[in-house]
PDB file of N, CA and C in Angstrom:
ATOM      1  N   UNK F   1       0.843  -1.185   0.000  1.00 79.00           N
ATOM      2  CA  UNK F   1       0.000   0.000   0.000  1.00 79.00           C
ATOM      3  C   UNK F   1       0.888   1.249   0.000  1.00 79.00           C
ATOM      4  N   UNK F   2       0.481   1.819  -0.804  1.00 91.00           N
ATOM      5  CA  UNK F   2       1.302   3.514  -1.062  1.00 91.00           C
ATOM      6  C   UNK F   2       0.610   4.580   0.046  1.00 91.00           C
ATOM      7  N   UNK F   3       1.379   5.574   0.190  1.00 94.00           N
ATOM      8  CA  UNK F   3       1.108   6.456   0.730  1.00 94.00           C
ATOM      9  C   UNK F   3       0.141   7.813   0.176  1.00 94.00           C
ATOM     10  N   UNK F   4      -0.587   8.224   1.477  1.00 96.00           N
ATOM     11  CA  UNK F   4      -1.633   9.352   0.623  1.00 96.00           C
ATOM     12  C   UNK F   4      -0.633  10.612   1.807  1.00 96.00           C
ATOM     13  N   UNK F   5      -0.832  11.876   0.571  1.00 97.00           N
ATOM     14  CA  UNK F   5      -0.055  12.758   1.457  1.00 97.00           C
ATOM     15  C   UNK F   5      -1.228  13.994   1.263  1.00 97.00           C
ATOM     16  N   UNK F   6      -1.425  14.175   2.107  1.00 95.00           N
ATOM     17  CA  UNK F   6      -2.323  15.648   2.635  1.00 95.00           C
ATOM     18  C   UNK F   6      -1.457  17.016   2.879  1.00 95.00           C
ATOM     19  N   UNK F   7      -1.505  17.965   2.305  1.00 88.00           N
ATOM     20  CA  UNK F   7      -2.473  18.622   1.172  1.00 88.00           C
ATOM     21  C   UNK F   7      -1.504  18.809  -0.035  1.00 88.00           C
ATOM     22  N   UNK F   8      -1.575  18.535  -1.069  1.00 90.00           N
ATOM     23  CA  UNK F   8      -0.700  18.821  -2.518  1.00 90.00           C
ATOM     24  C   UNK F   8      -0.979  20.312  -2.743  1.00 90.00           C
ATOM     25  N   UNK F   9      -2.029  20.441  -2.227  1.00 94.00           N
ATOM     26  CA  UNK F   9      -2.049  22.221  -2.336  1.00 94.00           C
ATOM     27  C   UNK F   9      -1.475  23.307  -1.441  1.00 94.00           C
ATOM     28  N   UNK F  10      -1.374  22.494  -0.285  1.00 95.00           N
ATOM     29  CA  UNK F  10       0.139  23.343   0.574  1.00 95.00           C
ATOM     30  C   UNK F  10       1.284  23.392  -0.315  1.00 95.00           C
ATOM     31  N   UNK F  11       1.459  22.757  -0.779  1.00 96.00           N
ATOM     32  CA  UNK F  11       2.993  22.508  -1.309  1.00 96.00           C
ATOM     33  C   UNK F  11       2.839  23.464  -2.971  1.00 96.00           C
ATOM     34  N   UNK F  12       1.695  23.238  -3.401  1.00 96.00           N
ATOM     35  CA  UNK F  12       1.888  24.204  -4.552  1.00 96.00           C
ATOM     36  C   UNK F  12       1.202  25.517  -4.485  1.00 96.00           C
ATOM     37  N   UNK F  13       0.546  25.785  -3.286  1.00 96.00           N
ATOM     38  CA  UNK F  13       0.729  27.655  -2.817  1.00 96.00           C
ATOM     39  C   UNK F  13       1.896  27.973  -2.822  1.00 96.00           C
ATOM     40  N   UNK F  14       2.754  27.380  -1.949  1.00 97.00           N
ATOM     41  CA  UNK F  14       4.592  27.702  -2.047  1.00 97.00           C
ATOM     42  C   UNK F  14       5.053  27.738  -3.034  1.00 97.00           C
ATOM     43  N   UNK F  15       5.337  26.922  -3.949  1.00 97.00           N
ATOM     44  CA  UNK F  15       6.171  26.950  -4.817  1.00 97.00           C
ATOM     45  C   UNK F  15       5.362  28.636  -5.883  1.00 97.00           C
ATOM     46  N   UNK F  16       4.267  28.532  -5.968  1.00 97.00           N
ATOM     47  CA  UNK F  16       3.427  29.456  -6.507  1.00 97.00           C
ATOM     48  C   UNK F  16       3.687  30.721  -6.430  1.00 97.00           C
ATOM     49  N   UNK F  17       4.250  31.219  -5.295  1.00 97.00           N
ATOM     50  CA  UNK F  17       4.533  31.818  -4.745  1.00 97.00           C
ATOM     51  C   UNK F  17       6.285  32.664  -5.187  1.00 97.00           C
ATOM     52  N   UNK F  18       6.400  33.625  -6.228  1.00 97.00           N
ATOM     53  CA  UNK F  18       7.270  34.122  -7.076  1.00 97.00           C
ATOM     54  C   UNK F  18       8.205  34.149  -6.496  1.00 97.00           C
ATOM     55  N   UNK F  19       8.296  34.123  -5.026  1.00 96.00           N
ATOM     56  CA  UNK F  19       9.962  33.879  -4.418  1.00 96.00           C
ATOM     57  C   UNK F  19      10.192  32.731  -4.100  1.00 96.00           C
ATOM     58  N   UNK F  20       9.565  31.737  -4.345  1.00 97.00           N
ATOM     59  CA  UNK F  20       9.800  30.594  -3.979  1.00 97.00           C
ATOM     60  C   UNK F  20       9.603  29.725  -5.044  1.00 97.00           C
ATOM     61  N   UNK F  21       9.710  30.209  -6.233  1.00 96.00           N
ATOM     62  CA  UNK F  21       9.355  29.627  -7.354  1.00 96.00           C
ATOM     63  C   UNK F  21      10.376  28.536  -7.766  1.00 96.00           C
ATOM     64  N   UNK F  22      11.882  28.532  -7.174  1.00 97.00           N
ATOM     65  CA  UNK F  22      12.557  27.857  -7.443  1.00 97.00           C
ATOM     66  C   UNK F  22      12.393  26.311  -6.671  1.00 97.00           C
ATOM     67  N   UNK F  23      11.948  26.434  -5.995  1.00 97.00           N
ATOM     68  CA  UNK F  23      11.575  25.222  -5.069  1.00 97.00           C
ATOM     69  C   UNK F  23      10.465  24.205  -5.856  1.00 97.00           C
ATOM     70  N   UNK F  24       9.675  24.573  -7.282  1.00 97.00           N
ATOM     71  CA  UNK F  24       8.771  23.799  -7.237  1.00 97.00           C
ATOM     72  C   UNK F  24       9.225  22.205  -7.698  1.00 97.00           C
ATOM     73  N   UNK F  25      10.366  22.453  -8.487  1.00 97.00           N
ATOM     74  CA  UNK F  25      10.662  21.066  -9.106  1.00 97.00           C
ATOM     75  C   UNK F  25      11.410  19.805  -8.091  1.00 97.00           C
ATOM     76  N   UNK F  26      11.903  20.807  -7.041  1.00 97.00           N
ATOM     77  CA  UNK F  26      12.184  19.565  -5.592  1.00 97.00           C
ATOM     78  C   UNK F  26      10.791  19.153  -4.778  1.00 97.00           C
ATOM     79  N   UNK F  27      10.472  20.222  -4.548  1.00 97.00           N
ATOM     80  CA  UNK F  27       9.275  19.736  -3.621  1.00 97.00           C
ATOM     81  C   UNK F  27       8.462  18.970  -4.820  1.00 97.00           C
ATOM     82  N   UNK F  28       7.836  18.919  -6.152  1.00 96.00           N
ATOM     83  CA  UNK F  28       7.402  18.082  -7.121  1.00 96.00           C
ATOM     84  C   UNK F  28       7.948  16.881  -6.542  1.00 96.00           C
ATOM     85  N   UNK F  29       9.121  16.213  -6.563  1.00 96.00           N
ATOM     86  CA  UNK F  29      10.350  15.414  -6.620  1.00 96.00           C
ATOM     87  C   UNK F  29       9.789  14.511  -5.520  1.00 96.00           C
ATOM     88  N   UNK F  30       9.761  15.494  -4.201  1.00 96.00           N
ATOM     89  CA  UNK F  30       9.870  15.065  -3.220  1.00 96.00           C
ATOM     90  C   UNK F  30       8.156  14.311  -2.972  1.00 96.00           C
ATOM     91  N   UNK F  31       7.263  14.678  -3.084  1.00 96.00           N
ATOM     92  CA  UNK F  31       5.597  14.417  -3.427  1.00 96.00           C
ATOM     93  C   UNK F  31       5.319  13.277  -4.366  1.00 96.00           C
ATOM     94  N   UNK F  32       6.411  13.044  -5.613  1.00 95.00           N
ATOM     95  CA  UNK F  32       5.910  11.797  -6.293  1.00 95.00           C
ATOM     96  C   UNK F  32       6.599  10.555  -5.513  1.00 95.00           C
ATOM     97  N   UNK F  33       8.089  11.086  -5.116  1.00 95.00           N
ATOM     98  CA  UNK F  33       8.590   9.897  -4.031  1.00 95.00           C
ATOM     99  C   UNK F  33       7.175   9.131  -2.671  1.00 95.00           C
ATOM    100  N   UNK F  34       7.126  10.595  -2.147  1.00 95.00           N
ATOM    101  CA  UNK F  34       6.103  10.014  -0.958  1.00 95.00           C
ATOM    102  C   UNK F  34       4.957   9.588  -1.429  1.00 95.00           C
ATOM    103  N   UNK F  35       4.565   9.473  -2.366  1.00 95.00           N
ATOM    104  CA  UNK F  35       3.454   8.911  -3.124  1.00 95.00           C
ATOM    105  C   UNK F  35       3.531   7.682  -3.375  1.00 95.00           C
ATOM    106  N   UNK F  36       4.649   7.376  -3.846  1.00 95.00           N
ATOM    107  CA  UNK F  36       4.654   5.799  -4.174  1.00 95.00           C
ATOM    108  C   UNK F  36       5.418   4.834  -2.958  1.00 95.00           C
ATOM    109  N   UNK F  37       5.914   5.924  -2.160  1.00 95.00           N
ATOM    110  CA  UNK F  37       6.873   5.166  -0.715  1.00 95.00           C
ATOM    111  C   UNK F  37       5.354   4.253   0.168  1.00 95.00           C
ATOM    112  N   UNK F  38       5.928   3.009   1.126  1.00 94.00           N
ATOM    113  CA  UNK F  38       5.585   2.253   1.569  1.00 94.00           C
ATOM    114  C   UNK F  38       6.295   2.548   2.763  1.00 94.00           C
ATOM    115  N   UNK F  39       6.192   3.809   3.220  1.00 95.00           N
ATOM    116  CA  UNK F  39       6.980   3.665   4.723  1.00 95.00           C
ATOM    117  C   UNK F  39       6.101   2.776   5.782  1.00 95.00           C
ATOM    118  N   UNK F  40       6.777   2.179   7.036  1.00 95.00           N
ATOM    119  CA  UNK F  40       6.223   1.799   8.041  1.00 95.00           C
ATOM    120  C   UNK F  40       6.566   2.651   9.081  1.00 95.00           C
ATOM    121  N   UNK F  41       8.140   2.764   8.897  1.00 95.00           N
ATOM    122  CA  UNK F  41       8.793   3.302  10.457  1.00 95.00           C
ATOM    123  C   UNK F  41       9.537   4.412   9.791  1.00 95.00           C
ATOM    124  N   UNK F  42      10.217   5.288  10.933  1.00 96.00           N
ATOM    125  CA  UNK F  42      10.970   6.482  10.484  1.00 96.00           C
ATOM    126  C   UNK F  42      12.535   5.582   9.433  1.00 96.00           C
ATOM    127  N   UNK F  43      12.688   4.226   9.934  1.00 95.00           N
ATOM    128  CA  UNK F  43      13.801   3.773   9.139  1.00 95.00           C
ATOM    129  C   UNK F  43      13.698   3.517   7.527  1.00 95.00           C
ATOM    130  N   UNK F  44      11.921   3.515   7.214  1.00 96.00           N
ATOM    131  CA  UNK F  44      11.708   3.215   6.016  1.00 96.00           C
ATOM    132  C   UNK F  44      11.769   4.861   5.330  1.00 96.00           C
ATOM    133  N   UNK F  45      11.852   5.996   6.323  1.00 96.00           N
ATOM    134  CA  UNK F  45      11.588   7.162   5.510  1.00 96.00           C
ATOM    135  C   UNK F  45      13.466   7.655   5.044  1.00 96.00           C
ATOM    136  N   UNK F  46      14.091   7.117   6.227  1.00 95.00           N
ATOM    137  CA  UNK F  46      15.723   7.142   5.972  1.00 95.00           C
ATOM    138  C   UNK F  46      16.018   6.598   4.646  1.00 95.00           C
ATOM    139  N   UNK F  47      16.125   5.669   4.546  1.00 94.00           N
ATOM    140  CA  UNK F  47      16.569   4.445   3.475  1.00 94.00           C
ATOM    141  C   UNK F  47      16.561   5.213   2.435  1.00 94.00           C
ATOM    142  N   UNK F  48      14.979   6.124   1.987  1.00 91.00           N
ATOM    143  CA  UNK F  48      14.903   6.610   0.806  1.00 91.00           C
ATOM    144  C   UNK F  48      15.641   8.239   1.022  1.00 91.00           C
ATOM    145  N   UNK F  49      15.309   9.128   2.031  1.00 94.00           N
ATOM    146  CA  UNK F  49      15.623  10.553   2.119  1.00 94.00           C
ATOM    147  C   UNK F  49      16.689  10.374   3.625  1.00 94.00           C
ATOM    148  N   UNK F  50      17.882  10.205   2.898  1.00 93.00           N
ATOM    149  CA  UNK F  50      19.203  10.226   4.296  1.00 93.00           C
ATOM    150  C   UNK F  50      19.349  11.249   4.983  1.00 93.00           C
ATOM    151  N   UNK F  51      18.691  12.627   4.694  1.00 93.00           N
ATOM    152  CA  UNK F  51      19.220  13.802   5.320  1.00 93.00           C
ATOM    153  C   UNK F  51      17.867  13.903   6.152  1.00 93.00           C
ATOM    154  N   UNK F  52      17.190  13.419   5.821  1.00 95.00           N
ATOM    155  CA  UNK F  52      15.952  13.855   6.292  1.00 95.00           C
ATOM    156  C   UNK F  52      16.401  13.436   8.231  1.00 95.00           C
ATOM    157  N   UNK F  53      15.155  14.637   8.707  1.00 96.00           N
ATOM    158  CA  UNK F  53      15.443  14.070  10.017  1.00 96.00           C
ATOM    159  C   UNK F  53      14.452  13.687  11.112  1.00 96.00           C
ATOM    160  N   UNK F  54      14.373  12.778  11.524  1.00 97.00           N
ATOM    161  CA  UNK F  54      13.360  12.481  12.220  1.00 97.00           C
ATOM    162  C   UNK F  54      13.304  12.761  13.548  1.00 97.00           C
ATOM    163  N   UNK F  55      11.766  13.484  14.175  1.00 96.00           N
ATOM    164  CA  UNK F  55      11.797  13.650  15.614  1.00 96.00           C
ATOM    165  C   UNK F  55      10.493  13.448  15.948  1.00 96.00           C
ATOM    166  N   UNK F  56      10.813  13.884  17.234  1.00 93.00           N
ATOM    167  CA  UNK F  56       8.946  13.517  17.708  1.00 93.00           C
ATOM    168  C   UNK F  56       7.867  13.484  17.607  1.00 93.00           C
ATOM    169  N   UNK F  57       6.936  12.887  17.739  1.00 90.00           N
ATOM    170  CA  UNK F  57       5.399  13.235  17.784  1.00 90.00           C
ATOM    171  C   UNK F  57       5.104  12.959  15.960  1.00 90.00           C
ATOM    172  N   UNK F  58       6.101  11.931  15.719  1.00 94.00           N
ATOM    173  CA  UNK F  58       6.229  11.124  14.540  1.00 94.00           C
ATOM    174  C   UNK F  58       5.964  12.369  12.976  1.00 94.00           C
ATOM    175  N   UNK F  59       6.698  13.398  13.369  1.00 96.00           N
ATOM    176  CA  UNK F  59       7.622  14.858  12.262  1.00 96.00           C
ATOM    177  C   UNK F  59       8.866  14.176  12.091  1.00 96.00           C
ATOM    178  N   UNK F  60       8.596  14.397  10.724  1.00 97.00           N
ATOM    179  CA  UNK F  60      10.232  14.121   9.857  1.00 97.00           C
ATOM    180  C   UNK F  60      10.175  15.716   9.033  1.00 97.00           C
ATOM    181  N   UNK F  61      11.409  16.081   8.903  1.00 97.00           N
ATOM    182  CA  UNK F  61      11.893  17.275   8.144  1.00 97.00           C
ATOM    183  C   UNK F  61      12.727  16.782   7.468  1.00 97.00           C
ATOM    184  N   UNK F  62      11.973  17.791   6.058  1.00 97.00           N
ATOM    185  CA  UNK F  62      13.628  17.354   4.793  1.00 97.00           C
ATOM    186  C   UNK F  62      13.872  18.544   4.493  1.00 97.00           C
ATOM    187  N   UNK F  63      15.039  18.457   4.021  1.00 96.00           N
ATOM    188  CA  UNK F  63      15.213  19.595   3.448  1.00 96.00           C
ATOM    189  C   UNK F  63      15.418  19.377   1.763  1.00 96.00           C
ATOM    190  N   UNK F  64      14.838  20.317   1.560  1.00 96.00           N
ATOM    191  CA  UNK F  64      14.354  20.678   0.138  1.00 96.00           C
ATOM    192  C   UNK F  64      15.359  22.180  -0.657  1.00 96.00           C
ATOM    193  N   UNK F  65      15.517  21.589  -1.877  1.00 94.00           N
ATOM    194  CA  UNK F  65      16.443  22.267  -2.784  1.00 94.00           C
ATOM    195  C   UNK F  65      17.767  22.832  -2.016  1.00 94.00           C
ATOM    196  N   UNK F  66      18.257  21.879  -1.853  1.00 90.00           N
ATOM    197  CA  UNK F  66      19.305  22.369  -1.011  1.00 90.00           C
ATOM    198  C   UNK F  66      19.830  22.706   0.120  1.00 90.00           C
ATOM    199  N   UNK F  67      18.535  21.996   0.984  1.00 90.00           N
ATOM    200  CA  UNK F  67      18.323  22.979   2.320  1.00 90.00           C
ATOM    201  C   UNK F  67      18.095  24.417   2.318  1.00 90.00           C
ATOM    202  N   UNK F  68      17.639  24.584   0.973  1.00 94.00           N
ATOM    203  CA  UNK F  68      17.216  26.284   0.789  1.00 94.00           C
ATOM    204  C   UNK F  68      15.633  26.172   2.034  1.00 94.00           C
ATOM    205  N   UNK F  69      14.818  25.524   1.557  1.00 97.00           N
ATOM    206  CA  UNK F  69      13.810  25.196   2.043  1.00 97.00           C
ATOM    207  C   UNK F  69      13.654  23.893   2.990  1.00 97.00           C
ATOM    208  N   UNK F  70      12.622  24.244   3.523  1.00 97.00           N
ATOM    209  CA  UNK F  70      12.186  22.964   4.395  1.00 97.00           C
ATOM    210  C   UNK F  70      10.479  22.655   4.535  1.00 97.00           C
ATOM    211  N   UNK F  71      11.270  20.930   4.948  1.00 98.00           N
ATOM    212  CA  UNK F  71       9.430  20.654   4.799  1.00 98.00           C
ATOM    213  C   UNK F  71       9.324  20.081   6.081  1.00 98.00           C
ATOM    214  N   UNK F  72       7.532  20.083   6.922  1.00 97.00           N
ATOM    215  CA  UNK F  72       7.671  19.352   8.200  1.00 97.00           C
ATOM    216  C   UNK F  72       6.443  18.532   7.615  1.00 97.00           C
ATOM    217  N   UNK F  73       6.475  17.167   8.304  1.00 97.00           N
ATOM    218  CA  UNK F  73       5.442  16.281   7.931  1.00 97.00           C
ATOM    219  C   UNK F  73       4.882  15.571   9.248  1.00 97.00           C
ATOM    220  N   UNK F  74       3.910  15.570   9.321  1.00 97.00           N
ATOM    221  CA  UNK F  74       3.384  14.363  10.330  1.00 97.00           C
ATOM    222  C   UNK F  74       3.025  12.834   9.592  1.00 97.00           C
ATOM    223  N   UNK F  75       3.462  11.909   9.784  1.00 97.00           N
ATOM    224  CA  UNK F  75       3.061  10.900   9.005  1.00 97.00           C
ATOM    225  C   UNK F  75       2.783   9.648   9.964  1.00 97.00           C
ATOM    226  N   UNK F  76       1.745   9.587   9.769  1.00 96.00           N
ATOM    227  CA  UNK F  76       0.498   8.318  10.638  1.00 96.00           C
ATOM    228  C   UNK F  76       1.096   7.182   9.567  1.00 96.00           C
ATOM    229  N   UNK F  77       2.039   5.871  10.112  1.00 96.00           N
ATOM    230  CA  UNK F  77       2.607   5.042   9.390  1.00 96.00           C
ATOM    231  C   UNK F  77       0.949   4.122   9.213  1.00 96.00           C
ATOM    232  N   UNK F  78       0.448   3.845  10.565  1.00 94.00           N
ATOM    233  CA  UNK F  78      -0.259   2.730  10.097  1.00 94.00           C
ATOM    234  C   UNK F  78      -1.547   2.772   9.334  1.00 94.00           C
ATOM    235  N   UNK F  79      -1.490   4.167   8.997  1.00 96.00           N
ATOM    236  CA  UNK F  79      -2.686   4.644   8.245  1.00 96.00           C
ATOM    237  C   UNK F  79      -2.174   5.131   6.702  1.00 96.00           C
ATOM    238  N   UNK F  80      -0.968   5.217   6.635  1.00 97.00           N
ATOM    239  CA  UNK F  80      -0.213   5.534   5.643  1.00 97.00           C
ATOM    240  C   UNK F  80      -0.772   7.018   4.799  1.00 97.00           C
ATOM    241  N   UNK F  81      -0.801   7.821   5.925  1.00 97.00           N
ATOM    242  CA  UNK F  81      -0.975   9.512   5.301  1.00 97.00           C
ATOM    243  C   UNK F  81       0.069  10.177   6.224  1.00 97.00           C
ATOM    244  N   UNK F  82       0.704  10.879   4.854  1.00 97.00           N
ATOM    245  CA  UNK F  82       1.603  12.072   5.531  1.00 97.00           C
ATOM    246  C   UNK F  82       0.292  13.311   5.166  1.00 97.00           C
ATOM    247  N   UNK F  83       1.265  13.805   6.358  1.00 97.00           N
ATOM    248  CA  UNK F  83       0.521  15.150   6.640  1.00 97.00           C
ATOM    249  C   UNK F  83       1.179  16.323   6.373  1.00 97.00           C
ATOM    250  N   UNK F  84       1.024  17.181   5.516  1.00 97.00           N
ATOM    251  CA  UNK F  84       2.208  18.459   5.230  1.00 97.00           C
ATOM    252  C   UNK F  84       1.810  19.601   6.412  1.00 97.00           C
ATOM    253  N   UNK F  85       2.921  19.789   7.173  1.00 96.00           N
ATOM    254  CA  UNK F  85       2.474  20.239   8.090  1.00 96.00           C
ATOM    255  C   UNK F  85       3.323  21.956   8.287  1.00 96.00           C
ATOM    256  N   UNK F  86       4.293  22.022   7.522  1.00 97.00           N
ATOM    257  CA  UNK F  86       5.002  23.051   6.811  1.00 97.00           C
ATOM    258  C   UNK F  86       5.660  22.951   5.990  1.00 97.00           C
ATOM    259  N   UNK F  87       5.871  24.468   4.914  1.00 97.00           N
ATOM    260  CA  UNK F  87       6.596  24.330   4.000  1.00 97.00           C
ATOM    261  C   UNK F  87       7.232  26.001   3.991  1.00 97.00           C
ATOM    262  N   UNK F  88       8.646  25.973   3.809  1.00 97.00           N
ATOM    263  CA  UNK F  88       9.540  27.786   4.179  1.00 97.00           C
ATOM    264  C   UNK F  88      10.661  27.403   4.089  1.00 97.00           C
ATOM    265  N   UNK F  89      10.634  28.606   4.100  1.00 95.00           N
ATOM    266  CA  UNK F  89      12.704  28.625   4.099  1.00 95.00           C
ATOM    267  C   UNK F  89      13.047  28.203   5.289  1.00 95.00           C
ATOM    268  N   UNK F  90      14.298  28.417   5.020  1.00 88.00           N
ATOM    269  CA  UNK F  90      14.882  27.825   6.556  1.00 88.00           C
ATOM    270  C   UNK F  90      14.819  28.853   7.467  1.00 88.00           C
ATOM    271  N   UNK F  91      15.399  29.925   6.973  1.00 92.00           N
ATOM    272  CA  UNK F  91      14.877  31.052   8.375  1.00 92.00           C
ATOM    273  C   UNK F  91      13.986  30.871   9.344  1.00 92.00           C
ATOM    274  N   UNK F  92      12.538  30.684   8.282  1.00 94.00           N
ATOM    275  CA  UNK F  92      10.979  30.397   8.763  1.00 94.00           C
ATOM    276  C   UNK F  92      11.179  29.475   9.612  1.00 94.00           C
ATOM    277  N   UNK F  93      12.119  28.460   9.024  1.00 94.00           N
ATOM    278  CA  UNK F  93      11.961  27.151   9.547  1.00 94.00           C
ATOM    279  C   UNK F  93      12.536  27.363  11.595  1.00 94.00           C
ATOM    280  N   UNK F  94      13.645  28.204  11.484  1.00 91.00           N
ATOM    281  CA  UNK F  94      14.200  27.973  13.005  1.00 91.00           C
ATOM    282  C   UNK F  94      13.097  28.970  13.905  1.00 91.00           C
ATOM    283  N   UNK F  95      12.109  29.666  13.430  1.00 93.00           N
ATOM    284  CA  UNK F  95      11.321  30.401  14.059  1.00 93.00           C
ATOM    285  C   UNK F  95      10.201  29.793  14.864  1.00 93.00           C
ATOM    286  N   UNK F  96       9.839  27.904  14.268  1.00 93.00           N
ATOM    287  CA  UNK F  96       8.775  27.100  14.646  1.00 93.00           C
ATOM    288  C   UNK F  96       9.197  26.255  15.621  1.00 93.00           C
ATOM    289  N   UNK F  97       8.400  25.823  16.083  1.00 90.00           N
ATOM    290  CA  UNK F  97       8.575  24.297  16.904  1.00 90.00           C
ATOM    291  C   UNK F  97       8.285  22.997  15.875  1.00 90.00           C
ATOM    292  N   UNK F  98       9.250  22.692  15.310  1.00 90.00           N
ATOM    293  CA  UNK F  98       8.729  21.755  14.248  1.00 90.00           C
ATOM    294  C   UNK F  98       8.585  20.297  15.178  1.00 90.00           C
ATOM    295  N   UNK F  99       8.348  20.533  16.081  1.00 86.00           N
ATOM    296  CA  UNK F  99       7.864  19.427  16.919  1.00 86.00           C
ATOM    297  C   UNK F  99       6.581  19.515  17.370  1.00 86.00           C
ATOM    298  N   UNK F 100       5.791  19.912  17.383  1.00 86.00           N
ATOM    299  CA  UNK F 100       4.696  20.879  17.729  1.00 86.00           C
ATOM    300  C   UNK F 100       3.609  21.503  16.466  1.00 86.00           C
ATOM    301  N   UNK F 101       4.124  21.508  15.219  1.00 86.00           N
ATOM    302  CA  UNK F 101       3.620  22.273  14.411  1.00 86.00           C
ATOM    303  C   UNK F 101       2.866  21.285  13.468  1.00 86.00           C
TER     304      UNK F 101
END
C-alpha cells in the first residue's frame, strides 16, 4: 500500500509563490517519491531521504532544494498519510517548533 499525502495544495501555494518559485521542481520530486513510498517506520523514511530528520510526535523534516527550504510532515505510518504540516525557508523554519507544528 502507497502512501496518501495531505495537502498537494500546501505545497503548490509555495512553490506558486514568485519567491519561492525555485523550489517547485524539488518539492514536485519530493511528493511523487512520498506517493509511491511504503513507509512503516521512520527507518523506512531514511533508506529513501538520508538527510531527512526524524523527531517527535512522529515529524520528519527534509530539506528541500538544497536545504534552501524545508518541509515538516506528520506521518500516521499505520494509516499511511503524511501530513504536510510546513513548508519555508529555513529562516521560517528555526522560528517554529517543528515538533509541535
Amino acid at each position: 500500500m502507497t502512501m496518501r499525502v495531505i495537502s498537494r495544495k500546501t505545497i503548490k501555494e509555495f512553490y506558486e509563490n514568485p519567491n519561492f518559485k525555485d523550489s517547485k521542481i524539488a518539492l514536485e520530486i519530493w511528493f511523487k517519491e512520498a506517493l509511491k513510498a511504503n513507509w512503516n517506520s521512520p527507518t523506512d523514511v531514511k533508506s529513501k531521504f538520508k538527510n531527512a530528520s526524524i523527531l517527535k510526535n512522529n515529524r520528519v523534516v527534509f530539506n528541500i532544494h538544497g536545504n534552501k527550504y524545508r518541509l515538516i510532515v506528520k506521518i500516521h505510518y499505520n494509516l499511511k498519510t503524511i501530513f504536510i504540516r510546513f513548508v519555508g525557508t529555513h529562516e521560517e523554519y528555526d522560528l517554529i517548533d517543528a515538533e509541535e507544528i
